[in-house]
Amino acid sequence: MKQIAILGSTGSIGTQTLDVIRRNSSEFQVTVLAANSNDELLEKQIHEFNPRFAVLSDESAYQRLKSRYSGATEILGGRQAFIDSATVDEIEIVVTSMTGFAGLEPTVKAIKSHKTIALANKETLVVAGEIITKLAREYNVKILPVDSEHCAFFQCLNGENPKSIEKLLLTASGGPFRGKSREDLKHAAIDQVLAHPTWNMGKKITVDSASLVNKGLEVIEAKWLYDVDYDRIQVVVHPQSIVHSMIQFCDGSIIAQLATTDMRLPIHYALHYPNRIESDLPRLDFWQMKDLTFEKPDLETFRGLKFAYEVGKAGGTLPTTFNAANEIAVAEFLKGRIKFLQIYDIIEETISRRTNKKNPALEDLYAEDLESRETAKSILEKLK
Ligand code: MN
């Protein structure tokens, strides 16, 4: 049985990973469940999956669970316990399904402990793609993408020489505001932003999908996973979300991966890799499919994608700045404190105030993340 650690087990990808495991219970053993602060759901997961360790990053959530739980699972608490949770010897695969920059440190620890990474935390590659891919080579660790588009690339590359890639065609649903103008979006409400047309996901990534920041993060993620220049990563809006991405090869052939919009499929693929194992997940029905359409993204309205190409090409600490400003802005938006389009203003202003540092070490990225957050917060004060 493969032993698994799930970091971020109570979130959207975490719970879907547990559902995949539930459907393949003879093959996987959950050794570690780690969450931020949802002690009630974590407790239910402990009772169902009986992990050796369960971790809550948040101290008070840890105290709550600790005081009422009496069972065989060892309960640990605090940020450091969370960071160290994937280092347990017997663990083979670590699913990184936590949100945001906070995923970087535990992922570094897991790689240094020689664990296969099923990577759902794209921010790790956005801010530290160069360091992480180098580290993974050094420790001979596989990074298996769980993001649906990157899982599509991964599958399209099966048996192909990566050198024969001409272009990555990264598909995007376009989100709930596809076709809208800046004027239309001036008063976009939270519930409109959260009403994603094709995917059911966590709140942060759903806002990122509406702003196309998510697609920008995915462009940078793809660059590091497949070592393809930004000029050869083309975002294609495909509202039906059936083609999950495509690769154009040097002979002009294009290979695409198609499936339903169900994250359990890329999770299932990553957990079983290199084998393709049968699943009882929903199938595509070609008689129900009306049409598959493709269009150009609107970079002037959805500036998040444009920013991502710019900071990605610049490299250094700038992707960290971009990501930190976005995380702050999205959290403020979700609290109803700023308007949707102000997310872009905060990102743009934060980037313009910070100085890019080339060839950063991990410590530089941790520092830049903190400082960019402070900068973004001070810009927020001015906007209010
Ligand atoms: Mn994706």
Coordinates of C-alpha atoms and ligand atoms in Angstrom, one line a residue:
M1 CA 0.0 0.0 0.0
K2 CA 1.2 3.5 -0.9
Q3 CA 1.4 5.8 2.2
I4 CA 0.1 9.3 1.6
A5 CA 0.2 12.6 3.4
I6 CA -2.4 15.2 2.5
L7 CA -1.5 18.8 3.3
G8 CA -4.6 20.8 3.2
S9 CA -6.9 17.8 3.7
T10 CA -10.1 19.9 4.5
G11 CA -10.0 22.1 1.4
S12 CA -11.5 21.4 -2.0
I13 CA -8.6 19.4 -3.4
G14 CA -7.9 17.7 -0.1
T15 CA -11.5 16.4 0.3
Q16 CA -11.5 15.2 -3.3
T17 CA -8.2 13.4 -2.8
L18 CA -9.8 11.6 0.1
D19 CA -12.7 10.7 -2.1
V20 CA -10.3 9.2 -4.7
I21 CA -8.6 7.2 -1.9
R22 CA -12.0 6.1 -0.6
R23 CA -12.7 4.6 -4.1
N24 CA -9.2 2.9 -4.1
S25 CA -9.0 2.0 -0.4
S26 CA -7.0 -1.2 -0.9
E27 CA -4.1 0.7 -2.6
F28 CA -3.6 3.7 -0.4
Q29 CA -3.1 4.3 3.3
V30 CA -3.5 7.8 4.7
T31 CA -0.6 8.4 7.1
V32 CA -0.9 12.1 7.6
L33 CA -3.8 14.5 7.4
A34 CA -2.8 18.2 7.8
A35 CA -5.2 21.2 7.8
N36 CA -5.1 24.8 8.7
S37 CA -8.0 25.4 11.1
N38 CA -11.1 23.3 10.3
D39 CA -10.9 21.0 13.3
E40 CA -14.4 19.6 12.9
L41 CA -13.9 18.3 9.4
L42 CA -10.4 17.0 10.2
E43 CA -11.9 15.1 13.1
K44 CA -14.4 13.4 10.8
Q45 CA -11.6 12.5 8.4
I46 CA -9.5 11.1 11.3
H47 CA -12.4 8.8 12.2
E48 CA -12.8 7.6 8.6
F49 CA -9.1 7.3 7.5
N50 CA -7.3 6.6 10.8
P51 CA -4.0 8.4 10.0
R52 CA -1.0 8.0 12.2
F53 CA -0.7 11.8 12.5
A54 CA -3.2 14.6 12.2
V55 CA -2.0 18.2 12.2
L56 CA -3.7 21.6 12.7
S57 CA -1.6 24.6 11.8
D58 CA -3.8 26.9 13.8
E59 CA -3.1 26.8 17.5
S60 CA -6.6 27.3 18.9
A61 CA -8.1 24.8 16.4
Y62 CA -5.4 22.4 17.6
Q63 CA -6.4 23.0 21.3
R64 CA -10.0 22.4 20.5
L65 CA -9.4 19.1 18.7
K66 CA -6.8 17.9 21.3
S67 CA -9.2 18.5 24.2
R68 CA -12.1 16.4 22.8
Y69 CA -10.3 13.7 20.8
S70 CA -9.2 10.4 22.3
G71 CA -8.1 7.8 19.8
A72 CA -5.0 6.2 18.2
T73 CA -4.1 9.1 15.9
E74 CA -1.4 11.5 17.3
I75 CA -2.7 15.1 17.1
L76 CA -0.1 17.8 16.5
G77 CA -0.4 21.5 16.4
G78 CA 1.3 24.7 15.1
R79 CA 2.8 26.0 11.9
Q80 CA 6.1 24.1 12.4
A81 CA 4.3 20.8 12.9
F82 CA 2.4 21.5 9.6
I83 CA 5.7 22.2 7.8
D84 CA 7.3 19.0 9.1
S85 CA 4.3 16.8 8.7
A86 CA 5.3 15.3 5.3
T87 CA 8.7 14.1 6.5
V88 CA 7.5 10.9 8.1
D89 CA 9.7 8.1 6.8
E90 CA 7.1 5.7 5.4
I91 CA 5.3 8.3 3.3
E92 CA 5.7 7.9 -0.4
I93 CA 3.4 10.6 -1.8
V94 CA 2.6 14.1 -0.5
V95 CA -0.4 15.9 -1.9
T96 CA 0.2 19.6 -1.6
S97 CA -3.4 20.9 -1.6
M98 CA -3.0 23.9 0.8
T99 CA -3.6 27.4 -0.6
G100 CA -1.1 30.1 -1.4
F101 CA 2.5 31.0 -0.6
A102 CA 2.2 29.0 2.7
G103 CA 2.6 25.9 0.6
L104 CA 6.2 26.6 -0.3
E105 CA 8.0 25.7 2.9
P106 CA 6.3 22.3 3.5
T107 CA 6.9 21.4 -0.2
V108 CA 10.6 22.2 0.2
K109 CA 10.7 19.9 3.3
A110 CA 8.8 17.1 1.5
I111 CA 11.2 17.2 -1.5
K112 CA 14.2 17.1 0.9
S113 CA 12.6 14.1 2.5
H114 CA 12.5 12.4 -1.0
K115 CA 8.7 12.3 -1.3
T116 CA 6.9 12.2 -4.6
I117 CA 5.0 15.5 -4.8
A118 CA 1.4 15.5 -6.2
L119 CA 1.4 19.2 -6.7
A120 CA -1.9 21.1 -6.3
N121 CA -0.4 24.2 -4.7
K122 CA 0.6 26.1 -7.9
E123 CA 1.9 29.1 -5.9
T124 CA 5.0 27.0 -4.9
L125 CA 6.1 26.9 -8.6
V126 CA 5.0 30.4 -9.3
V127 CA 7.2 32.0 -6.6
A128 CA 10.1 29.4 -6.6
G129 CA 9.8 27.5 -9.8
E130 CA 13.6 27.6 -10.5
I131 CA 14.6 26.6 -6.9
I132 CA 11.9 23.8 -6.7
T133 CA 12.6 22.2 -10.0
K134 CA 16.3 22.2 -9.3
L135 CA 15.8 20.8 -5.8
A136 CA 13.5 18.0 -7.3
R137 CA 16.3 17.0 -9.7
E138 CA 18.9 17.1 -7.0
Y139 CA 16.8 14.8 -4.7
N140 CA 15.5 12.8 -7.6
V141 CA 11.9 13.6 -6.7
K142 CA 9.0 13.5 -9.1
I143 CA 6.6 16.4 -9.2
L144 CA 3.2 15.2 -10.5
P145 CA 0.8 18.0 -11.5
V146 CA -2.7 17.8 -10.0
D147 CA -3.8 21.1 -11.7
S148 CA -6.1 19.9 -14.5
E149 CA -4.4 21.8 -17.3
H150 CA -0.9 20.6 -16.3
C151 CA -2.1 17.1 -15.8
A152 CA -3.4 17.4 -19.4
F153 CA 0.1 18.5 -20.6
F154 CA 1.6 15.6 -18.6
Q155 CA -0.7 13.1 -20.3
C156 CA -0.1 14.6 -23.8
L157 CA 3.6 14.2 -23.3
N158 CA 3.4 10.5 -22.5
G159 CA 5.9 8.8 -24.8
E160 CA 6.9 12.1 -26.4
N161 CA 10.2 13.8 -26.3
P162 CA 9.8 17.1 -24.4
K163 CA 12.2 18.7 -26.9
S164 CA 9.6 18.3 -29.6
I165 CA 7.2 20.7 -27.9
E166 CA 6.5 23.7 -30.1
K167 CA 3.8 25.3 -28.1
L168 CA 1.8 24.7 -24.9
L169 CA -1.9 25.5 -25.5
L170 CA -3.2 26.3 -22.0
T171 CA -7.0 26.3 -22.0
A172 CA -9.0 28.7 -19.8
S173 CA -12.8 28.6 -19.2
G174 CA -12.7 32.4 -19.1
G175 CA -14.6 32.4 -15.8
P176 CA -18.0 34.0 -15.0
F177 CA -17.1 37.3 -16.6
R178 CA -16.0 36.1 -20.1
G179 CA -17.0 38.7 -22.7
K180 CA -17.6 41.4 -20.1
S181 CA -16.0 44.9 -20.3
R182 CA -14.2 46.8 -17.5
E183 CA -17.4 49.0 -17.3
D184 CA -19.5 45.8 -16.7
L185 CA -17.1 44.7 -14.0
K186 CA -17.1 47.9 -12.0
H187 CA -19.7 46.7 -9.6
A188 CA -19.1 42.9 -9.8
A189 CA -20.5 41.4 -6.6
I190 CA -18.9 38.6 -4.6
D191 CA -21.6 36.0 -5.4
Q192 CA -21.2 36.7 -9.2
V193 CA -17.5 36.2 -8.8
L194 CA -17.9 33.0 -7.0
A195 CA -20.4 31.6 -9.5
H196 CA -17.9 29.8 -11.7
P197 CA -19.6 28.4 -14.9
T198 CA -17.8 25.1 -15.1
W199 CA -15.6 24.3 -12.0
N200 CA -16.6 23.9 -8.4
M201 CA -13.5 25.0 -6.4
G202 CA -12.3 26.7 -3.3
K203 CA -13.0 30.5 -2.9
K204 CA -9.5 31.8 -3.4
I205 CA -9.0 30.0 -6.7
T206 CA -12.5 30.9 -7.9
V207 CA -11.8 34.6 -7.5
D208 CA -8.5 34.0 -9.3
S209 CA -10.4 32.3 -12.1
A210 CA -12.7 35.3 -12.5
S211 CA -9.8 37.7 -12.6
L212 CA -7.7 35.4 -14.9
V213 CA -4.9 35.6 -12.3
N214 CA -5.3 31.9 -11.9
K215 CA -4.5 31.4 -15.6
G216 CA -1.5 33.7 -15.1
L217 CA -0.3 31.6 -12.2
E218 CA -0.8 28.5 -14.4
V219 CA 1.3 30.0 -17.2
I220 CA 4.2 30.4 -14.8
E221 CA 3.5 26.9 -13.3
A222 CA 3.6 25.4 -16.9
K223 CA 6.9 27.2 -17.7
W224 CA 8.6 25.5 -14.8
L225 CA 7.0 22.1 -15.1
Y226 CA 7.7 21.8 -18.8
D227 CA 10.7 24.1 -19.3
V228 CA 9.0 26.0 -22.2
D229 CA 9.6 29.8 -22.8
Y230 CA 6.7 32.2 -22.1
D231 CA 6.5 33.1 -25.8
R232 CA 5.5 29.5 -26.5
I233 CA 2.8 29.2 -23.9
Q234 CA -0.5 30.4 -25.4
V235 CA -3.7 30.8 -23.4
V236 CA -6.8 29.7 -25.3
V237 CA -10.2 30.5 -23.9
H238 CA -12.4 27.4 -24.1
P239 CA -15.7 28.1 -22.2
Q240 CA -16.9 24.5 -22.1
S241 CA -13.8 23.3 -20.1
I242 CA -13.8 19.9 -21.9
V243 CA -10.4 20.2 -23.5
H244 CA -8.1 20.5 -20.5
S245 CA -5.1 21.6 -22.5
M246 CA -3.2 20.7 -25.6
I247 CA 0.4 20.4 -26.9
Q248 CA 1.4 21.5 -30.4
F249 CA 4.5 19.5 -31.5
C250 CA 7.3 20.4 -33.9
D251 CA 5.6 18.6 -36.8
G252 CA 2.4 20.6 -36.4
S253 CA 0.4 17.9 -34.7
I254 CA -1.6 18.8 -31.7
I255 CA -2.5 16.3 -28.9
A256 CA -5.3 17.3 -26.5
Q257 CA -6.6 15.7 -23.3
L258 CA -10.4 15.8 -22.8
A259 CA -12.5 14.8 -19.8
T260 CA -15.3 16.0 -17.6
T261 CA -14.7 18.9 -15.2
D262 CA -13.9 16.7 -12.2
M263 CA -10.7 17.3 -10.3
R264 CA -10.8 13.7 -9.0
L265 CA -9.6 12.6 -12.4
P266 CA -6.2 14.5 -12.3
I267 CA -5.9 13.5 -8.7
H268 CA -6.5 9.8 -9.6
Y269 CA -4.0 10.0 -12.4
A270 CA -1.3 11.5 -10.2
L271 CA -1.8 9.1 -7.3
H272 CA -1.5 6.1 -9.7
Y273 CA 1.2 7.4 -11.9
P274 CA 2.9 5.8 -13.9
N275 CA 0.0 3.4 -14.2
R276 CA -3.3 4.3 -15.8
I277 CA -5.9 2.5 -13.6
E278 CA -9.6 2.2 -14.2
S279 CA -11.9 4.6 -12.3
D280 CA -15.7 4.9 -11.9
L281 CA -15.6 8.7 -12.3
P282 CA -18.2 10.3 -14.6
R283 CA -17.6 10.0 -18.4
L284 CA -17.9 12.5 -21.1
D285 CA -21.0 12.1 -23.2
F286 CA -20.4 13.2 -26.8
W287 CA -24.2 13.2 -27.6
Q288 CA -24.7 15.8 -24.8
M289 CA -21.9 18.0 -26.1
K290 CA -23.2 20.9 -28.2
D291 CA -19.9 22.5 -29.4
L292 CA -16.3 23.1 -28.4
T293 CA -15.3 26.7 -29.0
F294 CA -12.1 28.6 -28.7
E295 CA -11.3 32.3 -28.4
K296 CA -8.6 34.8 -27.6
P297 CA -8.3 36.0 -24.0
D298 CA -9.0 39.7 -23.3
L299 CA -5.8 40.9 -21.7
E300 CA -7.0 44.5 -21.4
T301 CA -10.0 43.8 -19.2
F302 CA -8.5 40.8 -17.4
R303 CA -5.2 42.3 -16.6
G304 CA -4.2 39.5 -14.2
L305 CA -3.0 37.4 -17.1
K306 CA -0.9 40.2 -18.6
F307 CA 0.7 40.9 -15.2
A308 CA 1.6 37.2 -14.9
Y309 CA 3.4 37.1 -18.2
E310 CA 5.3 40.3 -17.2
V311 CA 6.5 39.1 -13.8
G312 CA 7.1 35.6 -15.1
K313 CA 9.5 36.9 -17.9
A314 CA 11.2 39.3 -15.4
G315 CA 11.7 36.4 -12.9
G316 CA 13.6 37.0 -9.6
T317 CA 11.4 38.0 -6.7
L318 CA 8.7 39.7 -8.9
P319 CA 6.4 36.6 -9.2
T320 CA 6.5 36.5 -5.4
T321 CA 5.5 40.1 -5.2
F322 CA 2.7 39.5 -7.7
N323 CA 1.4 36.5 -5.8
A324 CA 1.5 38.2 -2.4
A325 CA -0.3 41.2 -3.6
N326 CA -3.0 39.0 -5.2
E327 CA -3.4 36.9 -2.0
I328 CA -3.9 40.1 0.1
A329 CA -6.3 41.7 -2.5
V330 CA -8.4 38.5 -2.9
A331 CA -8.8 38.1 0.9
E332 CA -9.9 41.8 1.1
F333 CA -12.3 41.3 -1.8
L334 CA -13.8 38.2 -0.1
K335 CA -14.3 40.3 3.0
G336 CA -16.3 42.8 0.9
R337 CA -13.7 45.6 1.6
I338 CA -12.6 46.3 -2.0
K339 CA -14.2 46.1 -5.5
F340 CA -13.3 43.3 -7.9
L341 CA -11.3 45.5 -10.3
Q342 CA -9.3 46.9 -7.4
I343 CA -7.6 43.5 -7.2
Y344 CA -5.7 44.6 -10.3
D345 CA -4.9 48.0 -9.0
I346 CA -3.4 46.6 -5.8
I347 CA -1.3 44.1 -7.8
E348 CA -0.1 46.7 -10.2
E349 CA 0.8 49.3 -7.5
T350 CA 2.5 46.7 -5.3
I351 CA 4.7 45.5 -8.3
S352 CA 5.6 49.1 -9.1
R353 CA 6.7 49.8 -5.5
R354 CA 8.9 46.8 -5.0
T355 CA 12.4 46.3 -6.5
N356 CA 13.1 43.0 -8.2
K357 CA 15.9 40.9 -6.9
K358 CA 17.5 38.5 -9.3
N359 CA 18.5 35.0 -8.5
P360 CA 16.8 34.9 -5.1
A361 CA 17.4 32.3 -2.5
L362 CA 14.5 30.8 -0.6
E363 CA 15.1 33.2 2.3
D364 CA 14.8 36.2 -0.1
L365 CA 11.4 34.8 -1.2
Y366 CA 10.1 34.5 2.3
A367 CA 11.3 38.1 3.0
E368 CA 9.8 39.4 -0.2
D369 CA 6.5 37.7 0.5
L370 CA 6.2 39.4 3.8
E371 CA 7.3 42.8 2.5
S372 CA 5.0 42.7 -0.5
R373 CA 2.1 41.9 1.8
E374 CA 2.9 44.9 3.9
T375 CA 3.2 47.1 0.8
A376 CA -0.1 45.7 -0.5
K377 CA -1.8 46.5 2.8
S378 CA -0.5 50.0 2.9
I379 CA -1.9 50.5 -0.7
L380 CA -5.2 49.1 0.5
E381 CA -5.4 51.7 3.3
K382 CA -5.0 54.5 0.6
L383 CA -7.8 53.0 -1.6
K384 CA -10.4 52.9 1.1
Ligands
MN1 MN -6.2 24.7 -13.3

